[in-house]
Short mmCIF file of C-alpha atoms in Angstrom, two decimals:
data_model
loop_
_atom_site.label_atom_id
_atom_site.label_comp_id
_atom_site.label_asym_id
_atom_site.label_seq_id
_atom_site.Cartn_x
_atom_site.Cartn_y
_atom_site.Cartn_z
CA UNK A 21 11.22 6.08 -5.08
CA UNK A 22 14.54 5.96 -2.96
CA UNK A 23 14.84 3.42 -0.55
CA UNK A 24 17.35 2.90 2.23
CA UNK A 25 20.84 3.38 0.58
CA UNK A 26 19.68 4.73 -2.09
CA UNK A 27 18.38 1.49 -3.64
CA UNK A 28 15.07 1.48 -5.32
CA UNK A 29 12.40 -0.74 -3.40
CA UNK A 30 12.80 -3.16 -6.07
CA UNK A 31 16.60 -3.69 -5.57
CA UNK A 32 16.03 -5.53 -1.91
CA UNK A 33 16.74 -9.14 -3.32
CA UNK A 34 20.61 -7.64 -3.46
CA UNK A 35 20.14 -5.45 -0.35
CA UNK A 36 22.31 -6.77 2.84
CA UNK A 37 20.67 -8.68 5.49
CA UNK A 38 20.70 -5.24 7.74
CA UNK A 39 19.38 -3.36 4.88
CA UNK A 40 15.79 -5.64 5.41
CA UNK A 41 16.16 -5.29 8.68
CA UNK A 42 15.95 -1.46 8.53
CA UNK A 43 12.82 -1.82 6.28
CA UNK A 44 11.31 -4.11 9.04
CA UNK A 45 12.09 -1.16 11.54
CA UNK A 46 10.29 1.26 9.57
CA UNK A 47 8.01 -0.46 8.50
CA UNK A 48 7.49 -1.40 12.40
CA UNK A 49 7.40 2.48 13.14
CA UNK A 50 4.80 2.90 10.17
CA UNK A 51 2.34 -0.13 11.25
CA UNK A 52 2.97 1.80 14.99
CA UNK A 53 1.69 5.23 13.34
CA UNK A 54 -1.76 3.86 11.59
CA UNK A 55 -2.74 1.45 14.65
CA UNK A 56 -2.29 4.90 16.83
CA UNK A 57 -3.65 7.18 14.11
CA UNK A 58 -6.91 4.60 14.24
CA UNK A 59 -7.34 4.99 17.49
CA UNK A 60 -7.98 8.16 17.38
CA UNK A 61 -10.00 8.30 14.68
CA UNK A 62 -8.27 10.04 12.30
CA UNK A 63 -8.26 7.52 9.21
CA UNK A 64 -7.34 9.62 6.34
CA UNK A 65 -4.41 10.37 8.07
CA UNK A 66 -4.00 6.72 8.83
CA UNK A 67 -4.59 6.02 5.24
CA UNK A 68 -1.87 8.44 4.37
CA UNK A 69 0.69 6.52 6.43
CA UNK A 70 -0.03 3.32 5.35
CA UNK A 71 0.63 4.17 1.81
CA UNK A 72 3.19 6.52 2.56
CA UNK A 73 6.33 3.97 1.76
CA UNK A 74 5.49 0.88 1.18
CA UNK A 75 7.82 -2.47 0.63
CA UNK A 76 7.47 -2.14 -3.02
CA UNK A 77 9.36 -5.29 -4.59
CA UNK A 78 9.87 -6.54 -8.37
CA UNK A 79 7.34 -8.72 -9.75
CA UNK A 80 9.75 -11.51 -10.98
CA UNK A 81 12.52 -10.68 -9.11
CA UNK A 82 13.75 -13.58 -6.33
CA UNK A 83 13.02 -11.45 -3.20
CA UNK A 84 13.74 -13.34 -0.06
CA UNK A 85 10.53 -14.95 1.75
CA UNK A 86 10.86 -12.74 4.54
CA UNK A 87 10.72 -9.55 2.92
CA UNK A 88 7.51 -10.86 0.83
CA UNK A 89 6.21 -11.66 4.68
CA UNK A 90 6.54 -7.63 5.25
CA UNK A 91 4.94 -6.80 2.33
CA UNK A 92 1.72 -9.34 3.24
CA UNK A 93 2.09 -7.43 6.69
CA UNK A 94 1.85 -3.50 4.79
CA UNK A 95 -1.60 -5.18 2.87
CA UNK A 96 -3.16 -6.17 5.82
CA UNK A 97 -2.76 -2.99 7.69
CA UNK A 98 -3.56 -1.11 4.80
CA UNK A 99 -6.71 -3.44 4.49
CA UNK A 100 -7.67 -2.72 7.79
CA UNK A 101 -7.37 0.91 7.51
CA UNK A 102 -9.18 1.22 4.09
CA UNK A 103 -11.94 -1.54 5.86
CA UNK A 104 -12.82 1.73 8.19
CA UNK A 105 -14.15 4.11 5.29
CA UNK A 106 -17.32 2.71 4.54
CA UNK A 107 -19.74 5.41 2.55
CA UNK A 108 -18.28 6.24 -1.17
CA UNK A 109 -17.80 10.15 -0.42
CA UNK A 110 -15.94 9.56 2.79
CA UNK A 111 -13.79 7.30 0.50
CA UNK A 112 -13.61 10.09 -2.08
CA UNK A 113 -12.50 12.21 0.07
CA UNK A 114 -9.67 10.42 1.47
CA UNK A 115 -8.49 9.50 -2.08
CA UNK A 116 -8.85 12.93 -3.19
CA UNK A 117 -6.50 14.19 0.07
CA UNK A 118 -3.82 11.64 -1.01
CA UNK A 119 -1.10 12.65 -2.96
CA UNK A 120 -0.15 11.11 -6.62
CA UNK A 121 2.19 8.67 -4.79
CA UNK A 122 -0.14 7.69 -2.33
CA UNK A 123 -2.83 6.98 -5.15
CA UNK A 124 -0.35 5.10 -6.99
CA UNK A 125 0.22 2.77 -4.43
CA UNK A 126 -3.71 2.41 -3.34
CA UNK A 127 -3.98 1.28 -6.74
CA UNK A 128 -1.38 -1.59 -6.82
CA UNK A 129 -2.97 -2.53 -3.52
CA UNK A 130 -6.08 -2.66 -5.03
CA UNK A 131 -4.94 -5.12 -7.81
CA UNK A 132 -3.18 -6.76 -5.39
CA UNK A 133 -6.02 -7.03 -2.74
CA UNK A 134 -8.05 -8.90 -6.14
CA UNK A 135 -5.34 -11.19 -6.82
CA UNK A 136 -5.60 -12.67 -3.11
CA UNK A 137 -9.01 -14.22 -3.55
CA UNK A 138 -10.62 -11.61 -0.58
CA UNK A 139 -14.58 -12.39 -0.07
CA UNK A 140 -16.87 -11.02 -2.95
CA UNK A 141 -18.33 -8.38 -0.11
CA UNK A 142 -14.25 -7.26 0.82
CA UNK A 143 -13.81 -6.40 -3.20
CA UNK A 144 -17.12 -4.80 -3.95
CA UNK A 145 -15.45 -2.50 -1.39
CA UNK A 146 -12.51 -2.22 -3.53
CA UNK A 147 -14.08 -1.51 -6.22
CA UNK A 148 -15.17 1.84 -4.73
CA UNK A 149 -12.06 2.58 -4.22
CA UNK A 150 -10.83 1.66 -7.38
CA UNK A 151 -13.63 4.37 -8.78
CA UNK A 152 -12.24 7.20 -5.86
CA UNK A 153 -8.70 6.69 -7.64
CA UNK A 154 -9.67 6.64 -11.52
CA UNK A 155 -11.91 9.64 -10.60
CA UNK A 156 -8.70 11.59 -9.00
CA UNK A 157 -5.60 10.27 -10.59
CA UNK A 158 -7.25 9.62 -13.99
CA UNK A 159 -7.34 6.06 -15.68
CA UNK A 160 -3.41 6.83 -16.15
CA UNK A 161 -3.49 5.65 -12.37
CA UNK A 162 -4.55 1.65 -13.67
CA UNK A 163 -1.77 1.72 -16.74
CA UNK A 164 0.52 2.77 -14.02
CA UNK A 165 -0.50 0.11 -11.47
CA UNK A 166 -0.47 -2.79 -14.41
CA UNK A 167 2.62 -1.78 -15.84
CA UNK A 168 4.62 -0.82 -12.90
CA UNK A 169 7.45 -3.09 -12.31
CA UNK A 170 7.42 -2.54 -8.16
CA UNK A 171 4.45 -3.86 -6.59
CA UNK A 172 3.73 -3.54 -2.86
#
């Protein structure tokens, strides 16, 4: 995915200072659009924001602390949102109206989400969700998640 000048998400360690700033003013917009979108009940839609364009970054790349700060910000909104779907077929359904980029991204979340050391009851959640994307995407959706050198 394109980012701001054309850079890939996981060329922001050699972005210019204004470039991260412009991320931090989407990203400000975005976190805006789900908090709103909550409020008025409209979660998949919320969902669908929140993964829209995330802060994707390079695993082993030396990004700078504060843009790793903006992508802990994007996982906690996106947490909150996906904390809001609570019965397997409403989360079914709001995988299945994602599209393959979306799902993508859910799924490095997800991986991510595990990696953080979240309560057991926060990633039995997760798990469901992890089930909603393999069902949709196909278990090409993990490989891609693993293997993928951008992470959110």
């Amino acid at each position: 995915a394109k980012g701001l000048h054309g850079a890939t998400m996981g060329d922001e360690s050699i972005l210019p200072g204004d470039a991260e700033e412009e991320w931090r003013s989407r990203y400000a917009k975005t976190r805006s659009s789900v908090e709103e979108l909550l409020r008025a009940q409209q979660p998949r839609q919320a969902l669908a924001e929140a993964l829209r364009a995330p802060p994707y970054a390079e695993t082993s790349s030396a990004v700078r602390e504060s843009f790793r700060q903006l992508q802990d910000e994007a996982a906690q909104v996106l947490l909150k949102v996906l904390s809001v779907f609570r019965e397997p077929d409403d989360i079914g359904a709001a995988v299945e109206a994602l599209g393959e980029e979306e799902q993508s991204a859910l799924m490095k979340y997800l991986y991510r989400f595990w990696g953080s050391g979240l309560p057991a009851k926060n990633n039995a959640q997760l798990f469901i969700w992890h089930a909603a994307v393999v069902k949709e995407a196909g278990e090409g959706a993990i490989v891609r998640a693993i293997y993928d050198w951008k992470w959110p």
